[in-house]
């Protein structure tokens, strides 16, 4: 069964600290994996999209990694800011392109001052 | 660019009533997606259109739900009759490429409450 599991479910960190969010998936065959950031009361915003041949992709202070062999991805946030407080959703797409997306439940991150 | 526009932003209705949610995609985008988000089930893709044609509606929960895209700049998601379990936030997203594999831009969502 195609599944995407994210951990931790929620996380609280101090402003300025780094953190890493995890995403494990069983979707096969794999097409791409994306990370979304969703602020409270808003729609998700894409942070990164990675295909199986990419193992790292950065977007400012956000760096996503992908290990297609172990079917794991992580999202690393550097020097966290209060504005990073949001839900982070991992989404995996199966091959061939156009197949239904499989969504993780998300990690809720709260950055405290 | 105004981004994806959804209306209404909030809708409260009574069980059994018809509900129509509206979406205007980003100009020039040829793919449109409808999602539902709840605390219990997270984000779910309901249906997507490519060039105004429904491609995959396997996520539509049941026959009470229907979606149309009469032209490239407008889509509706209708629930008739509505039920309390339909309460959720409904997002519309659009993309400049076909299918769900490409970058999607989400609207602000419509929060639906069915009492």
PDB file of C-alpha atoms in Angstrom:
ATOM      1  CA  UNK A   1       0.000   0.000   0.000  1.00  0.00           C
ATOM      2  CA  UNK A   2       1.326   3.440  -0.912  1.00  0.00           C
ATOM      3  CA  UNK A   3       1.935   5.419   2.256  1.00  0.00           C
ATOM      4  CA  UNK A   4       3.823   8.474   3.437  1.00  0.00           C
ATOM      5  CA  UNK A   5       4.713   8.781   7.107  1.00  0.00           C
ATOM      6  CA  UNK A   6       6.107  11.922   8.665  1.00  0.00           C
ATOM      7  CA  UNK A   7       7.842  12.417  11.966  1.00  0.00           C
ATOM      8  CA  UNK A   8       7.717  13.950  14.404  1.00  0.00           C
ATOM      9  CA  UNK A   9       4.033  14.783  14.523  1.00  0.00           C
ATOM     10  CA  UNK A  10       4.882  18.115  16.150  1.00  0.00           C
ATOM     11  CA  UNK A  11       7.992  19.939  17.211  1.00  0.00           C
ATOM     12  CA  UNK A  12       8.820  23.006  19.287  1.00  0.00           C
ATOM     13  CA  UNK A  13      12.198  24.691  18.904  1.00  0.00           C
ATOM     14  CA  UNK A  14      13.807  27.955  19.942  1.00  0.00           C
ATOM     15  CA  UNK A  15      14.338  30.687  17.401  1.00  0.00           C
ATOM     16  CA  UNK A  16      17.747  30.422  15.784  1.00  0.00           C
ATOM     17  CA  UNK A  17      18.024  26.666  16.229  1.00  0.00           C
ATOM     18  CA  UNK A  18      18.138  24.116  13.424  1.00  0.00           C
ATOM     19  CA  UNK A  19      15.708  21.247  13.010  1.00  0.00           C
ATOM     20  CA  UNK A  20      15.113  18.269  10.765  1.00  0.00           C
ATOM     21  CA  UNK A  21      11.789  16.796   9.730  1.00  0.00           C
ATOM     22  CA  UNK A  22      11.504  13.255   8.421  1.00  0.00           C
ATOM     23  CA  UNK A  23       9.438  11.637   5.692  1.00  0.00           C
ATOM     24  CA  UNK A  24       9.391   7.903   4.964  1.00  0.00           C
ATOM     25  CA  UNK A  25       7.424   6.522   2.059  1.00  0.00           C
ATOM     26  CA  UNK A  26       6.446   3.220   0.528  1.00  0.00           C
ATOM     27  CA  UNK A  27       5.191   4.660  -2.765  1.00  0.00           C
ATOM     28  CA  UNK A  28       6.461   2.627  -5.682  1.00  0.00           C
ATOM     29  CA  UNK A  29       7.455   3.137  -8.379  1.00  0.00           C
ATOM     30  CA  UNK A  30       8.577   6.577  -7.359  1.00  0.00           C
ATOM     31  CA  UNK A  31       8.253   9.695  -9.496  1.00  0.00           C
ATOM     32  CA  UNK A  32       8.932  12.674  -7.272  1.00  0.00           C
ATOM     33  CA  UNK A  33       8.751  13.960  -3.719  1.00  0.00           C
ATOM     34  CA  UNK A  34       7.845  17.448  -2.640  1.00  0.00           C
ATOM     35  CA  UNK A  35       7.754  19.385   0.582  1.00  0.00           C
ATOM     36  CA  UNK A  36       5.080  21.979   1.250  1.00  0.00           C
ATOM     37  CA  UNK A  37       4.872  24.623   3.952  1.00  0.00           C
ATOM     38  CA  UNK A  38       1.396  25.514   5.145  1.00  0.00           C
ATOM     39  CA  UNK A  39       0.854  28.512   7.377  1.00  0.00           C
ATOM     40  CA  UNK A  40      -2.232  28.483   9.572  1.00  0.00           C
ATOM     41  CA  UNK A  41      -5.285  29.498   7.572  1.00  0.00           C
ATOM     42  CA  UNK A  42      -3.485  29.480   4.235  1.00  0.00           C
ATOM     43  CA  UNK A  43      -2.928  27.121   1.345  1.00  0.00           C
ATOM     44  CA  UNK A  44       0.264  25.033   1.077  1.00  0.00           C
ATOM     45  CA  UNK A  45       3.279  26.584  -0.604  1.00  0.00           C
ATOM     46  CA  UNK A  46       5.803  24.424  -2.416  1.00  0.00           C
ATOM     47  CA  UNK A  47       9.325  24.416  -0.935  1.00  0.00           C
ATOM     48  CA  UNK A  48      11.079  21.763  -3.038  1.00  0.00           C
ATOM     49  CA  UNK A  49      10.341  19.092  -5.634  1.00  0.00           C
ATOM     50  CA  UNK A  50      12.840  16.258  -6.128  1.00  0.00           C
ATOM     51  CA  UNK A  51      12.977  13.396  -8.610  1.00  0.00           C
ATOM     52  CA  UNK A  52      14.683  10.093  -7.868  1.00  0.00           C
ATOM     53  CA  UNK A  53      17.979  11.289  -9.357  1.00  0.00           C
ATOM     54  CA  UNK A  54      18.223  14.288  -7.017  1.00  0.00           C
ATOM     55  CA  UNK A  55      19.450  13.776  -3.476  1.00  0.00           C
ATOM     56  CA  UNK A  56      19.621  17.369  -2.250  1.00  0.00           C
ATOM     57  CA  UNK A  57      17.730  20.523  -3.057  1.00  0.00           C
ATOM     58  CA  UNK A  58      17.793  23.843  -1.247  1.00  0.00           C
ATOM     59  CA  UNK A  59      15.429  26.751  -1.034  1.00  0.00           C
ATOM     60  CA  UNK A  60      16.941  29.448   1.154  1.00  0.00           C
ATOM     61  CA  UNK A  61      17.207  28.128   4.712  1.00  0.00           C
ATOM     62  CA  UNK A  62      15.331  24.967   3.717  1.00  0.00           C
ATOM     63  CA  UNK A  63      17.301  21.951   2.477  1.00  0.00           C
ATOM     64  CA  UNK A  64      15.588  18.747   1.439  1.00  0.00           C
ATOM     65  CA  UNK A  65      17.391  15.446   1.027  1.00  0.00           C
ATOM     66  CA  UNK A  66      16.214  12.296  -0.653  1.00  0.00           C
ATOM     67  CA  UNK A  67      17.470   8.728  -0.399  1.00  0.00           C
ATOM     68  CA  UNK A  68      15.519   6.796  -3.014  1.00  0.00           C
ATOM     69  CA  UNK A  69      17.124   3.509  -1.928  1.00  0.00           C
ATOM     70  CA  UNK A  70      15.876   3.701   1.649  1.00  0.00           C
ATOM     71  CA  UNK A  71      12.783   5.714   0.627  1.00  0.00           C
ATOM     72  CA  UNK A  72      13.491   8.471   3.083  1.00  0.00           C
ATOM     73  CA  UNK A  73      13.502  12.217   2.818  1.00  0.00           C
ATOM     74  CA  UNK A  74      14.304  14.935   5.291  1.00  0.00           C
ATOM     75  CA  UNK A  75      13.712  18.659   5.428  1.00  0.00           C
ATOM     76  CA  UNK A  76      16.362  20.609   7.319  1.00  0.00           C
ATOM     77  CA  UNK A  77      15.614  24.129   8.484  1.00  0.00           C
ATOM     78  CA  UNK A  78      18.624  26.251   9.358  1.00  0.00           C
ATOM     79  CA  UNK A  79      18.610  29.149  11.807  1.00  0.00           C
ATOM     80  CA  UNK A  80      14.885  28.933  12.400  1.00  0.00           C
ATOM     81  CA  UNK A  81      12.729  32.039  12.496  1.00  0.00           C
ATOM     82  CA  UNK A  82       9.341  32.680  14.061  1.00  0.00           C
ATOM     83  CA  UNK A  83       7.880  32.739  10.557  1.00  0.00           C
ATOM     84  CA  UNK A  84       8.903  29.105  10.090  1.00  0.00           C
ATOM     85  CA  UNK A  85       6.078  28.127  12.449  1.00  0.00           C
ATOM     86  CA  UNK A  86       3.789  26.125  10.166  1.00  0.00           C
ATOM     87  CA  UNK A  87       2.786  22.649   9.092  1.00  0.00           C
ATOM     88  CA  UNK A  88       5.218  20.892   6.749  1.00  0.00           C
ATOM     89  CA  UNK A  89       3.706  18.326   4.428  1.00  0.00           C
ATOM     90  CA  UNK A  90       5.570  15.655   2.475  1.00  0.00           C
ATOM     91  CA  UNK A  91       3.893  14.512  -0.750  1.00  0.00           C
ATOM     92  CA  UNK A  92       5.041  11.641  -2.954  1.00  0.00           C
ATOM     93  CA  UNK A  93       3.990  10.971  -6.525  1.00  0.00           C
ATOM     94  CA  UNK A  94       4.068   7.541  -8.062  1.00  0.00           C
ATOM     95  CA  UNK A  95       5.324   6.783 -11.579  1.00  0.00           C
ATOM     96  CA  UNK A  96       4.137   7.159 -14.292  1.00  0.00           C
ATOM     97  CA  UNK A  97       3.572  10.890 -14.069  1.00  0.00           C
ATOM     98  CA  UNK A  98      -0.017  11.826 -13.479  1.00  0.00           C
ATOM     99  CA  UNK A  99      -0.668   9.192 -10.860  1.00  0.00           C
ATOM    100  CA  UNK A 100      -2.453  10.231  -7.720  1.00  0.00           C
ATOM    101  CA  UNK A 101      -0.363  11.965  -5.089  1.00  0.00           C
ATOM    102  CA  UNK A 102       0.131  10.378  -1.648  1.00  0.00           C
ATOM    103  CA  UNK A 103       0.170  12.858   1.203  1.00  0.00           C
ATOM    104  CA  UNK A 104       1.794  12.695   4.591  1.00  0.00           C
ATOM    105  CA  UNK A 105      -0.092  13.898   7.645  1.00  0.00           C
ATOM    106  CA  UNK A 106       2.367  16.726   8.184  1.00  0.00           C
ATOM    107  CA  UNK A 107       4.665  17.918  10.969  1.00  0.00           C
ATOM    108  CA  UNK A 108       3.559  20.934  12.952  1.00  0.00           C
ATOM    109  CA  UNK A 109       6.529  23.126  13.775  1.00  0.00           C
ATOM    110  CA  UNK A 110       6.400  25.871  16.338  1.00  0.00           C
ATOM    111  CA  UNK A 111       9.335  28.235  16.710  1.00  0.00           C
ATOM    112  CA  UNK A 112       9.477  30.051  20.039  1.00  0.00           C
ATOM    113  CA  UNK A 113      11.333  33.252  20.857  1.00  0.00           C
TER     114      UNK A 113
ATOM    115  CA  UNK B   1      -0.496  38.164 -10.559  1.00  0.00           C
ATOM    116  CA  UNK B   2      -3.408  37.717  -8.151  1.00  0.00           C
ATOM    117  CA  UNK B   3      -2.752  34.031  -7.581  1.00  0.00           C
ATOM    118  CA  UNK B   4      -5.471  31.427  -7.327  1.00  0.00           C
ATOM    119  CA  UNK B   5      -8.733  32.987  -6.213  1.00  0.00           C
ATOM    120  CA  UNK B   6     -11.356  31.071  -4.268  1.00  0.00           C
ATOM    121  CA  UNK B   7     -14.784  32.082  -3.105  1.00  0.00           C
ATOM    122  CA  UNK B   8     -16.344  32.165  -0.693  1.00  0.00           C
ATOM    123  CA  UNK B   9     -13.616  32.084   1.968  1.00  0.00           C
ATOM    124  CA  UNK B  10     -16.054  30.807   4.550  1.00  0.00           C
ATOM    125  CA  UNK B  11     -19.347  28.990   4.099  1.00  0.00           C
ATOM    126  CA  UNK B  12     -21.730  27.831   6.780  1.00  0.00           C
ATOM    127  CA  UNK B  13     -24.724  25.846   5.676  1.00  0.00           C
ATOM    128  CA  UNK B  14     -27.257  23.408   7.002  1.00  0.00           C
ATOM    129  CA  UNK B  15     -27.260  19.726   6.266  1.00  0.00           C
ATOM    130  CA  UNK B  16     -29.094  18.946   3.060  1.00  0.00           C
ATOM    131  CA  UNK B  17     -28.350  22.258   1.380  1.00  0.00           C
ATOM    132  CA  UNK B  18     -26.436  22.622  -1.867  1.00  0.00           C
ATOM    133  CA  UNK B  19     -22.995  24.176  -1.622  1.00  0.00           C
ATOM    134  CA  UNK B  20     -20.998  25.596  -4.531  1.00  0.00           C
ATOM    135  CA  UNK B  21     -17.339  26.490  -4.180  1.00  0.00           C
ATOM    136  CA  UNK B  22     -15.630  28.567  -6.845  1.00  0.00           C
ATOM    137  CA  UNK B  23     -12.098  28.829  -8.134  1.00  0.00           C
ATOM    138  CA  UNK B  24     -10.279  31.048 -10.585  1.00  0.00           C
ATOM    139  CA  UNK B  25      -6.859  29.600 -11.488  1.00  0.00           C
ATOM    140  CA  UNK B  26      -3.774  31.622 -12.301  1.00  0.00           C
ATOM    141  CA  UNK B  27      -4.033  33.000 -15.802  1.00  0.00           C
ATOM    142  CA  UNK B  28      -2.226  30.776 -18.299  1.00  0.00           C
ATOM    143  CA  UNK B  29      -2.267  27.695 -16.095  1.00  0.00           C
ATOM    144  CA  UNK B  30      -3.833  24.697 -17.792  1.00  0.00           C
ATOM    145  CA  UNK B  31      -4.204  22.300 -14.866  1.00  0.00           C
ATOM    146  CA  UNK B  32      -6.570  22.758 -11.944  1.00  0.00           C
ATOM    147  CA  UNK B  33      -6.881  20.686  -8.792  1.00  0.00           C
ATOM    148  CA  UNK B  34      -9.453  20.468  -6.023  1.00  0.00           C
ATOM    149  CA  UNK B  35      -8.305  19.304  -2.571  1.00  0.00           C
ATOM    150  CA  UNK B  36      -9.994  18.739   0.759  1.00  0.00           C
ATOM    151  CA  UNK B  37      -8.204  19.075   4.096  1.00  0.00           C
ATOM    152  CA  UNK B  38      -9.424  17.835   7.465  1.00  0.00           C
ATOM    153  CA  UNK B  39      -7.697  17.170  10.750  1.00  0.00           C
ATOM    154  CA  UNK B  40      -8.512  13.480  10.541  1.00  0.00           C
ATOM    155  CA  UNK B  41      -7.550  12.780   6.935  1.00  0.00           C
ATOM    156  CA  UNK B  42      -5.096  15.542   6.114  1.00  0.00           C
ATOM    157  CA  UNK B  43      -4.884  16.796   2.543  1.00  0.00           C
ATOM    158  CA  UNK B  44      -6.662  14.770  -0.158  1.00  0.00           C
ATOM    159  CA  UNK B  45      -6.781  15.305  -3.899  1.00  0.00           C
ATOM    160  CA  UNK B  46     -10.395  15.143  -5.050  1.00  0.00           C
ATOM    161  CA  UNK B  47     -10.168  15.774  -8.791  1.00  0.00           C
ATOM    162  CA  UNK B  48      -7.968  17.460 -11.339  1.00  0.00           C
ATOM    163  CA  UNK B  49      -8.533  18.959 -14.759  1.00  0.00           C
ATOM    164  CA  UNK B  50      -6.139  19.381 -17.617  1.00  0.00           C
ATOM    165  CA  UNK B  51      -7.176  21.847 -20.337  1.00  0.00           C
ATOM    166  CA  UNK B  52     -10.657  21.963 -18.782  1.00  0.00           C
ATOM    167  CA  UNK B  53     -11.111  18.186 -19.049  1.00  0.00           C
ATOM    168  CA  UNK B  54     -11.465  16.084 -15.879  1.00  0.00           C
ATOM    169  CA  UNK B  55      -8.543  13.647 -15.858  1.00  0.00           C
ATOM    170  CA  UNK B  56      -8.799  11.875 -12.515  1.00  0.00           C
ATOM    171  CA  UNK B  57     -11.828  12.079 -10.245  1.00  0.00           C
ATOM    172  CA  UNK B  58     -11.038   8.972  -8.217  1.00  0.00           C
ATOM    173  CA  UNK B  59     -10.648  11.086  -5.103  1.00  0.00           C
ATOM    174  CA  UNK B  60     -14.192  12.407  -5.206  1.00  0.00           C
ATOM    175  CA  UNK B  61     -15.771  10.838  -2.136  1.00  0.00           C
ATOM    176  CA  UNK B  62     -19.216  10.086  -3.508  1.00  0.00           C
ATOM    177  CA  UNK B  63     -21.880  11.098  -5.986  1.00  0.00           C
ATOM    178  CA  UNK B  64     -22.893  14.062  -3.884  1.00  0.00           C
ATOM    179  CA  UNK B  65     -19.719  15.755  -5.078  1.00  0.00           C
ATOM    180  CA  UNK B  66     -19.348  17.100  -8.602  1.00  0.00           C
ATOM    181  CA  UNK B  67     -16.852  19.431 -10.248  1.00  0.00           C
ATOM    182  CA  UNK B  68     -16.935  21.363 -13.485  1.00  0.00           C
ATOM    183  CA  UNK B  69     -14.559  23.522 -15.438  1.00  0.00           C
ATOM    184  CA  UNK B  70     -16.549  25.287 -18.153  1.00  0.00           C
ATOM    185  CA  UNK B  71     -13.568  27.372 -19.276  1.00  0.00           C
ATOM    186  CA  UNK B  72      -9.898  27.931 -18.547  1.00  0.00           C
ATOM    187  CA  UNK B  73     -10.544  30.607 -15.938  1.00  0.00           C
ATOM    188  CA  UNK B  74     -13.272  29.101 -13.781  1.00  0.00           C
ATOM    189  CA  UNK B  75     -14.120  25.926 -11.908  1.00  0.00           C
ATOM    190  CA  UNK B  76     -16.760  24.898  -9.402  1.00  0.00           C
ATOM    191  CA  UNK B  77     -17.015  22.159  -6.820  1.00  0.00           C
ATOM    192  CA  UNK B  78     -20.576  21.367  -5.834  1.00  0.00           C
ATOM    193  CA  UNK B  79     -21.864  19.315  -2.939  1.00  0.00           C
ATOM    194  CA  UNK B  80     -25.506  18.325  -3.069  1.00  0.00           C
ATOM    195  CA  UNK B  81     -26.857  17.498  -0.560  1.00  0.00           C
ATOM    196  CA  UNK B  82     -24.274  18.550   1.991  1.00  0.00           C
ATOM    197  CA  UNK B  83     -23.636  16.573   5.186  1.00  0.00           C
ATOM    198  CA  UNK B  84     -21.824  17.482   8.432  1.00  0.00           C
ATOM    199  CA  UNK B  85     -18.937  15.159   7.500  1.00  0.00           C
ATOM    200  CA  UNK B  86     -18.250  17.376   4.483  1.00  0.00           C
ATOM    201  CA  UNK B  87     -17.025  20.081   6.849  1.00  0.00           C
ATOM    202  CA  UNK B  88     -13.438  20.791   5.830  1.00  0.00           C
ATOM    203  CA  UNK B  89     -11.219  23.312   4.116  1.00  0.00           C
ATOM    204  CA  UNK B  90     -11.395  22.973   0.336  1.00  0.00           C
ATOM    205  CA  UNK B  91      -8.391  24.150  -1.649  1.00  0.00           C
ATOM    206  CA  UNK B  92      -8.085  24.826  -5.326  1.00  0.00           C
ATOM    207  CA  UNK B  93      -4.650  24.770  -6.952  1.00  0.00           C
ATOM    208  CA  UNK B  94      -3.403  25.388 -10.466  1.00  0.00           C
ATOM    209  CA  UNK B  95      -0.332  24.431 -12.443  1.00  0.00           C
ATOM    210  CA  UNK B  96       1.222  25.486 -15.724  1.00  0.00           C
ATOM    211  CA  UNK B  97       1.923  21.890 -16.731  1.00  0.00           C
ATOM    212  CA  UNK B  98      -0.282  18.859 -17.090  1.00  0.00           C
ATOM    213  CA  UNK B  99      -0.860  16.462 -14.222  1.00  0.00           C
ATOM    214  CA  UNK B 100      -0.149  16.634 -10.506  1.00  0.00           C
ATOM    215  CA  UNK B 101       3.608  16.128 -10.819  1.00  0.00           C
ATOM    216  CA  UNK B 102       4.424  19.750 -11.453  1.00  0.00           C
ATOM    217  CA  UNK B 103       4.541  22.717  -9.150  1.00  0.00           C
ATOM    218  CA  UNK B 104       1.089  23.672  -7.962  1.00  0.00           C
ATOM    219  CA  UNK B 105      -0.018  27.016  -6.607  1.00  0.00           C
ATOM    220  CA  UNK B 106      -2.732  26.849  -3.990  1.00  0.00           C
ATOM    221  CA  UNK B 107      -5.525  29.267  -3.287  1.00  0.00           C
ATOM    222  CA  UNK B 108      -6.398  30.448   0.230  1.00  0.00           C
ATOM    223  CA  UNK B 109      -9.094  27.800   0.638  1.00  0.00           C
ATOM    224  CA  UNK B 110     -12.784  27.792   1.485  1.00  0.00           C
ATOM    225  CA  UNK B 111     -13.655  26.752   5.023  1.00  0.00           C
ATOM    226  CA  UNK B 112     -16.948  24.851   4.838  1.00  0.00           C
ATOM    227  CA  UNK B 113     -19.018  24.132   7.911  1.00  0.00           C
ATOM    228  CA  UNK B 114     -22.129  22.001   7.557  1.00  0.00           C
ATOM    229  CA  UNK B 115     -24.365  21.999  10.619  1.00  0.00           C
TER     230      UNK B 115
END
